[in-house]
XYZ file of C-alpha atoms in Angstrom:
522
model
C 130.348 113.206 120.367
C 127.921 115.465 118.474
C 129.213 114.149 115.174
C 128.699 110.552 116.343
C 125.146 111.361 117.474
C 124.399 113.039 114.176
C 125.749 110.074 112.273
C 123.641 107.713 114.391
C 120.494 109.764 113.857
C 121.275 110.041 110.163
C 121.705 106.286 109.908
C 118.454 105.683 111.766
C 116.658 108.130 109.500
C 118.032 106.407 106.411
C 116.987 102.994 107.728
C 113.515 104.261 108.651
C 113.014 105.815 105.233
C 114.195 102.633 103.538
C 111.855 100.580 105.778
C 108.935 102.849 104.851
C 109.710 102.430 101.160
C 109.960 98.655 101.572
C 106.638 98.437 103.426
C 104.825 100.681 100.953
C 106.188 98.882 97.872
C 103.508 96.127 97.813
C 100.740 98.742 98.089
C 102.209 100.789 95.268
C 102.667 97.695 93.116
C 99.059 96.607 93.663
C 97.858 100.136 92.953
C 99.869 100.111 89.716
C 98.398 96.757 88.658
C 94.744 97.343 89.484
C 94.313 101.132 89.513
C 96.421 102.454 86.633
C 95.643 102.006 82.956
C 99.158 100.686 82.295
C 98.847 98.100 85.059
C 95.456 96.874 83.906
C 96.673 96.659 80.316
C 99.745 94.670 81.383
C 97.652 92.451 83.656
C 95.159 91.703 80.885
C 97.848 90.947 78.298
C 100.004 88.780 80.565
C 96.979 87.074 82.095
C 95.657 86.185 78.650
C 99.052 84.993 77.428
C 99.657 82.925 80.576
C 96.199 81.374 80.286
C 96.796 80.451 76.644
C 100.182 78.912 77.474
C 98.670 76.970 80.344
C 95.910 75.557 78.142
C 98.415 74.629 75.424
C 100.660 72.926 77.995
C 97.744 70.976 79.438
C 96.670 69.788 75.984
C 100.244 68.906 75.089
C 100.740 67.067 78.393
C 97.531 65.126 77.852
C 98.745 63.986 74.424
C 102.163 63.013 75.814
C 100.507 61.131 78.669
C 98.292 59.134 76.310
C 101.243 58.337 74.038
C 103.430 57.329 76.987
C 100.730 55.053 78.377
C 100.427 53.360 75.002
C 104.201 52.924 74.811
C 104.231 51.509 78.334
C 101.572 48.934 77.386
C 103.547 47.887 74.316
C 106.763 47.675 76.342
C 105.024 45.598 79.030
C 103.739 43.184 76.428
C 107.154 42.967 74.749
C 109.035 42.367 77.994
C 106.431 39.893 79.238
C 106.707 37.897 75.999
C 110.508 37.746 76.289
C 110.351 36.792 79.963
C 107.851 34.005 79.220
C 110.165 32.566 76.581
C 113.116 32.603 78.985
C 111.046 31.039 81.776
C 109.808 28.228 79.577
C 113.263 27.514 78.176
C 114.914 27.368 81.582
C 112.135 25.349 83.185
C 112.452 22.686 80.452
C 116.150 22.189 81.222
C 117.183 19.917 84.056
C 118.134 21.852 87.154
C 121.767 20.741 86.893
C 122.162 22.199 83.374
C 120.649 25.567 84.096
C 123.738 27.201 85.716
C 125.953 25.832 82.930
C 123.720 27.350 80.245
C 123.572 30.702 82.008
C 127.351 30.774 82.418
C 127.877 29.877 78.748
C 125.509 32.618 77.610
C 127.332 35.199 79.785
C 130.658 34.088 78.329
C 129.317 34.519 74.806
C 128.310 38.147 75.494
C 125.190 37.949 77.576
C 121.524 37.901 76.733
C 118.715 40.444 76.802
C 117.875 39.429 80.398
C 120.253 39.076 83.303
C 119.372 35.659 84.709
C 120.071 34.383 88.203
C 118.829 31.518 90.285
C 118.351 32.257 93.987
C 117.078 30.190 96.869
C 114.661 32.918 97.879
C 113.086 36.099 96.455
C 115.247 39.207 96.534
C 113.799 42.321 98.138
C 113.539 45.087 95.487
C 112.534 48.708 96.159
C 110.121 49.998 93.485
C 110.357 53.439 91.885
C 108.620 55.898 94.220
C 105.570 57.939 93.139
C 105.227 56.616 89.594
C 101.638 55.654 88.776
C 102.579 54.655 85.255
C 105.297 52.350 86.635
C 102.721 50.587 88.840
C 100.392 50.169 85.850
C 103.245 48.683 83.809
C 104.140 46.259 86.612
C 100.501 45.173 86.826
C 100.322 44.661 83.047
C 103.425 42.432 82.984
C 102.184 40.504 86.009
C 98.793 39.819 84.406
C 100.348 38.594 81.148
C 102.725 36.265 82.997
C 99.958 34.815 85.185
C 97.814 34.234 82.122
C 100.554 32.091 80.522
C 102.119 30.354 83.541
C 100.762 27.564 85.677
C 98.173 28.783 88.147
C 99.560 29.361 91.628
C 103.051 30.277 90.400
C 104.598 32.807 92.807
C 105.474 35.947 90.857
C 106.934 39.352 91.671
C 107.288 42.153 89.113
C 108.997 45.424 90.103
C 110.201 48.429 88.151
C 113.175 49.725 90.099
C 116.162 51.983 89.849
C 119.459 50.247 89.004
C 121.224 52.268 91.678
C 121.489 49.954 94.690
C 119.530 47.180 92.939
C 120.246 43.749 94.473
C 120.448 40.649 92.273
C 120.998 38.039 94.973
C 119.899 37.498 98.590
C 123.527 37.801 99.619
C 123.406 41.518 98.734
C 125.238 41.478 95.414
C 124.431 44.604 93.438
C 123.716 45.095 89.760
C 126.436 47.731 89.566
C 129.029 45.127 90.709
C 128.465 42.851 87.724
C 130.918 42.800 84.806
C 130.428 45.451 82.113
C 129.853 42.738 79.518
C 126.730 41.675 81.360
C 125.135 45.157 81.639
C 125.289 48.172 79.371
C 127.284 50.718 81.452
C 125.356 53.727 80.049
C 122.219 52.424 81.767
C 123.884 52.685 85.176
C 125.137 56.305 85.077
C 124.375 57.988 88.434
C 123.135 61.238 86.881
C 120.544 59.554 84.625
C 120.025 55.853 85.560
C 117.522 53.998 83.407
C 114.931 51.923 85.339
C 115.166 48.086 85.255
C 112.259 45.692 85.269
C 112.799 42.845 87.753
C 110.769 39.619 87.345
C 111.046 36.906 90.009
C 109.267 33.572 89.575
C 109.409 30.470 91.783
C 110.234 27.626 89.354
C 110.476 24.938 92.028
C 110.069 25.048 95.764
C 113.060 26.863 97.218
C 114.333 28.049 93.801
C 113.529 31.487 92.362
C 114.357 32.603 88.857
C 115.546 36.222 88.833
C 115.211 38.096 85.491
C 116.073 41.751 85.071
C 116.397 43.915 81.998
C 116.144 47.480 80.799
C 113.006 48.404 78.856
C 112.978 48.967 75.081
C 112.662 52.704 75.745
C 114.512 53.046 79.057
C 113.631 56.699 79.600
C 109.923 56.657 78.708
C 108.932 57.751 82.237
C 110.840 61.003 81.822
C 108.356 62.111 79.182
C 105.785 62.638 81.949
C 108.131 65.036 83.740
C 106.682 67.760 81.594
C 106.907 70.851 83.827
C 110.671 70.893 84.149
C 112.952 73.890 84.155
C 114.284 73.056 80.691
C 110.778 73.107 79.240
C 109.439 76.033 81.257
C 112.416 78.350 80.719
C 111.501 79.217 77.085
C 107.923 79.939 78.119
C 109.040 82.141 81.016
C 111.377 83.941 78.631
C 108.421 84.485 76.290
C 106.360 85.910 79.154
C 109.221 88.214 80.129
C 109.582 89.544 76.589
C 105.801 89.955 76.388
C 105.867 91.885 79.671
C 108.572 94.213 78.373
C 106.781 94.832 75.084
C 103.448 95.335 76.873
C 104.958 97.900 79.245
C 106.471 99.796 76.323
C 103.186 99.724 74.403
C 101.116 100.713 77.463
C 103.464 103.584 78.261
C 103.241 104.838 74.685
C 99.445 104.628 74.794
C 99.079 106.412 78.149
C 101.696 109.153 77.597
C 99.183 111.456 75.823
C 96.684 110.836 78.613
C 99.242 111.898 81.228
C 99.839 115.098 79.274
C 96.091 115.683 79.119
C 95.811 115.129 82.876
C 98.639 117.595 83.634
C 97.088 120.173 81.319
C 93.712 119.779 83.046
C 95.382 120.219 86.455
C 97.159 123.391 85.270
C 93.972 124.777 83.754
C 92.904 127.943 85.543
C 96.423 128.734 86.805
C 97.622 130.250 83.528
C 96.010 133.117 81.675
C 97.018 131.879 78.231
C 97.410 128.088 78.295
C 98.963 126.499 75.234
C 96.974 123.917 73.272
C 98.133 120.337 73.621
C 99.910 118.585 70.782
C 97.782 115.954 69.070
C 99.365 112.519 69.559
C 98.442 108.952 70.361
C 95.656 106.838 68.949
C 92.654 108.287 67.143
C 90.498 108.116 70.293
C 93.132 109.952 72.346
C 93.613 112.553 69.585
C 89.873 113.220 69.539
C 89.896 113.677 73.339
C 92.879 116.081 73.155
C 91.190 118.037 70.367
C 87.983 118.328 72.418
C 90.013 119.466 75.445
C 91.810 122.137 73.393
C 88.496 123.454 72.089
C 86.992 123.479 75.586
C 90.051 125.293 76.932
C 89.746 127.935 74.226
C 86.031 128.456 74.956
C 86.740 128.867 78.663
C 89.542 131.340 77.915
C 87.208 133.446 75.735
C 84.495 133.307 78.380
C 86.840 134.438 81.149
C 88.230 137.215 78.976
C 84.728 138.478 78.133
C 83.680 138.298 81.771
C 86.757 140.197 82.883
C 86.111 142.978 80.360
C 82.454 143.175 81.412
C 83.223 143.514 85.114
C 86.065 145.935 84.406
C 83.637 148.243 82.622
C 81.099 147.873 85.444
C 83.792 148.667 88.009
C 84.863 151.709 86.015
C 81.270 152.931 85.781
C 80.696 152.481 89.514
C 83.794 154.421 90.498
C 82.425 157.597 88.876
C 79.339 157.993 91.147
C 81.437 156.928 94.146
C 83.851 159.742 93.395
C 80.950 162.224 93.044
C 79.481 161.125 96.367
C 82.880 161.506 98.020
C 83.146 165.082 96.724
C 79.636 165.935 97.874
C 80.294 164.492 101.327
C 83.034 167.103 101.746
C 80.274 169.770 101.755
C 78.632 168.354 104.876
C 79.015 170.474 108.004
C 78.680 167.643 110.507
C 82.154 166.026 110.715
C 80.825 162.878 112.358
C 78.338 162.322 109.565
C 81.053 163.173 107.041
C 83.343 160.484 108.543
C 80.565 157.884 108.359
C 79.967 158.786 104.702
C 83.676 158.432 103.961
C 83.811 155.061 105.733
C 80.825 153.735 103.783
C 82.247 155.003 100.489
C 85.624 153.432 101.240
C 83.887 150.137 101.975
C 81.877 150.374 98.753
C 85.026 151.117 96.757
C 86.791 148.132 98.334
C 83.814 145.891 97.485
C 83.969 147.006 93.836
C 87.700 146.252 93.690
C 87.159 142.906 95.428
C 84.452 141.891 92.957
C 86.760 142.662 90.036
C 89.603 140.701 91.614
C 87.349 137.702 92.199
C 86.358 137.776 88.542
C 90.044 137.797 87.585
C 90.559 134.670 89.742
C 93.071 136.430 91.971
C 93.242 136.586 95.723
C 91.503 139.432 97.507
C 94.152 142.020 98.310
C 93.200 142.598 101.912
C 95.819 142.256 104.590
C 95.178 140.234 107.714
C 95.383 142.416 110.786
C 94.160 142.242 114.394
C 90.520 143.397 114.340
C 88.565 144.536 117.399
C 85.541 142.543 116.411
C 83.412 143.997 119.211
C 83.798 147.512 117.766
C 82.864 146.199 114.305
C 79.755 144.531 115.706
C 78.752 147.595 117.684
C 78.769 149.734 114.538
C 76.864 147.084 112.545
C 74.225 146.780 115.277
C 73.944 150.558 115.551
C 73.364 150.876 111.796
C 70.810 148.052 111.901
C 68.891 149.664 114.744
C 68.816 152.941 112.844
C 67.114 150.987 110.042
C 64.456 149.738 112.481
C 65.861 146.237 113.128
C 65.905 144.655 116.599
C 69.268 143.106 117.436
C 70.456 142.252 120.947
C 74.237 142.381 121.339
C 76.196 140.740 124.118
C 79.747 141.884 123.529
C 83.125 141.971 125.194
C 86.481 143.404 124.043
C 87.819 140.615 121.823
C 90.265 140.635 118.918
C 90.121 138.517 115.763
C 93.067 138.153 113.390
C 91.725 138.396 109.866
C 90.470 140.541 106.982
C 88.195 143.324 108.266
C 86.044 143.730 105.168
C 85.592 139.973 104.662
C 84.609 139.474 108.302
C 82.144 142.358 108.109
C 80.634 140.854 104.973
C 80.207 137.426 106.617
C 78.597 138.894 109.741
C 76.383 141.125 107.627
C 75.098 138.099 105.696
C 74.292 136.265 108.934
C 72.468 139.267 110.429
C 70.513 139.862 107.204
C 69.434 136.201 107.121
C 68.447 136.289 110.789
C 66.341 139.427 110.354
C 64.705 138.386 107.107
C 64.096 134.662 107.658
C 63.792 134.830 111.452
C 59.976 135.037 111.392
C 57.125 134.578 108.968
C 55.842 137.437 106.827
C 52.855 137.858 109.165
C 55.118 138.540 112.192
C 57.307 141.379 110.957
C 57.097 143.189 114.272
C 58.542 140.163 116.072
C 61.640 139.872 113.923
C 64.635 140.094 116.163
C 68.060 138.542 116.440
C 70.623 137.911 119.150
C 74.355 138.362 118.679
C 76.685 136.998 121.356
C 80.460 137.034 121.725
C 82.554 134.663 123.835
C 85.955 132.992 124.050
C 86.808 129.320 123.638
C 87.253 127.550 126.952
C 90.755 126.607 128.037
C 91.658 123.013 127.240
C 88.901 122.671 124.630
C 89.439 122.461 120.847
C 88.152 126.048 120.641
C 90.818 127.464 122.952
C 92.392 130.589 121.473
C 89.354 131.298 119.275
C 86.624 133.923 119.357
C 83.079 132.567 119.166
C 80.410 134.703 117.457
C 76.845 133.358 117.675
C 73.892 134.702 115.699
C 70.416 133.436 116.647
C 67.012 134.243 115.230
C 63.532 133.420 116.530
C 62.088 131.941 113.385
C 60.768 128.450 112.600
C 64.255 126.954 112.352
C 65.567 124.530 109.743
C 64.545 120.891 109.164
C 67.137 118.546 110.630
C 67.500 116.778 107.290
C 68.526 120.074 105.649
C 71.245 121.101 108.139
C 73.941 119.165 106.253
C 73.122 121.035 103.024
C 73.471 124.533 104.484
C 76.539 126.388 103.298
C 76.512 124.780 99.865
C 76.157 127.163 96.905
C 72.655 127.744 95.530
C 70.979 125.973 98.437
C 67.584 127.445 99.318
C 65.039 126.036 101.744
C 61.307 126.042 101.183
C 60.695 128.643 103.916
C 63.218 131.091 102.417
C 62.039 130.533 98.841
C 58.517 131.598 99.828
C 59.714 134.832 101.420
C 62.223 135.847 98.716
C 61.819 134.356 95.266
C 64.685 136.314 93.711
C 67.389 134.961 96.032
C 70.222 132.720 94.810
C 71.167 130.873 97.994
C 74.754 132.172 98.124
C 74.744 134.018 101.487
C 75.745 131.114 103.744
C 78.111 129.807 101.054
C 80.002 133.113 101.150
C 80.093 132.957 104.955
C 81.456 129.424 104.838
C 84.234 130.383 102.384
C 85.271 133.406 104.441
C 85.393 131.413 107.682
C 87.364 128.640 105.990
C 89.805 131.219 104.554
C 90.433 132.439 108.108
C 91.059 128.919 109.384
C 87.890 128.969 111.490
C 84.864 126.710 111.833
C 81.147 127.171 111.158
C 78.310 125.329 112.904
C 74.572 125.305 112.212
C 71.919 124.078 114.618
C 68.343 124.606 115.759
C 68.223 126.305 119.164
C 66.572 124.170 121.887
C 64.253 127.080 122.757
C 63.319 127.745 119.157
C 64.889 129.515 116.229
C 68.025 128.917 114.177
C 71.590 129.492 115.392
C 74.867 129.966 113.541
C 78.197 129.994 115.374
C 81.523 131.107 113.938
C 84.836 130.192 115.571
C 87.615 132.564 114.427
C 91.304 132.717 115.415
C 92.251 135.426 117.885
C 95.892 135.594 116.821
C 98.096 134.993 113.796
C 98.931 131.324 113.108
């Protein structure tokens, strides 16, 4: 049973994956045609070629149509002239001699027209949907009426020989002797149309004339868009499609290599220059990219050496301070010195690692964030700052130094920008800790809120906060040398921890920043 269930699930999974591929195929095909360079190139080439072929076919068809109409007019005149001669000759004979003459002519090998005398007109079905056939019938009819006695009953029909009746009794053209009718004109696969002329010579007597046209298959010339004629053009389009795809792929291959190299840029310390290939425009672009890549590599190398020397120079005074702190008698003060020096040393190492484009080597551990905040607030109060802390024993899973740096930036901003320069004594901040409510999106997170009592931030500027080098007018007046990177650093640290950052103006005045950080490992 388990094997059967597995096989069933496997079959369903295969069918679902195949169904997904089938449903996504039109989207991918449209994206290839209209979004990719290859698709647009193919679409332009095939569209242009198809348009040219269509115009050529229309011009060619127009010429064939004009020529066919002219041939139809000539054929109508020719047939009408022959029919008039036969009508006049038969009408001049006495009625009793007419059947004898017709029988003698048939015995001698027939005439151009098949001639019958009937007591009434035979019902003939015309060729369906042939405008040119109707025009030819009208032309023959007009010529006959112009030459015959006015009021003569006439019927002219261009019909198929298949099932064509020659007598009211139902006798068919196909039942006549082969000597009367050319058998090749009656083949079922390609029957040539017959022109049937019926004229009432005397009351109750109709002369029935039928004959093939001089060019029996002239109507087929208007059947221009047939498979036989379109197949070579479709084959041409197919070959053009194949050649266009090959050419487009050859043209875009260097661009794909350039795109992959640009995506890999920054992930390798010594990227290799791209090989120059493709058209002259593509080669110029690849050459410019190689030169840009080399300039960036030299810049990063110089920057790394500069910060390495700065880091080396900073470690020397840090080491001296560490040695001097050992001479302090107060162990508590000595521990605080050691902690600050360790933090400073870690910041120097972190700065160098950031310059090298590597990840900060700081392990994620459970951090009692309330103890961290208590120490930060205590240090701030010793410096004369007024910070109100509402804390509770909460744990955050993250990088201790990075979290301390983010909170330090928020507290510094709150104390410095929290009031105007004329209200230094009123500068104070509030720091609150809480937990996300159960059932809310913030469940399982620790919420840290920093609020100042300054003028706040314009509502239109809230969306810009957290972006690098963003400074508001109020902050620029207080500190001209700032760069606007404090909140950007906070945003990056919170995002690295998988948390969320929210800015808003407090309803009772001031500006408020809230961080939501995970309380446990993901």
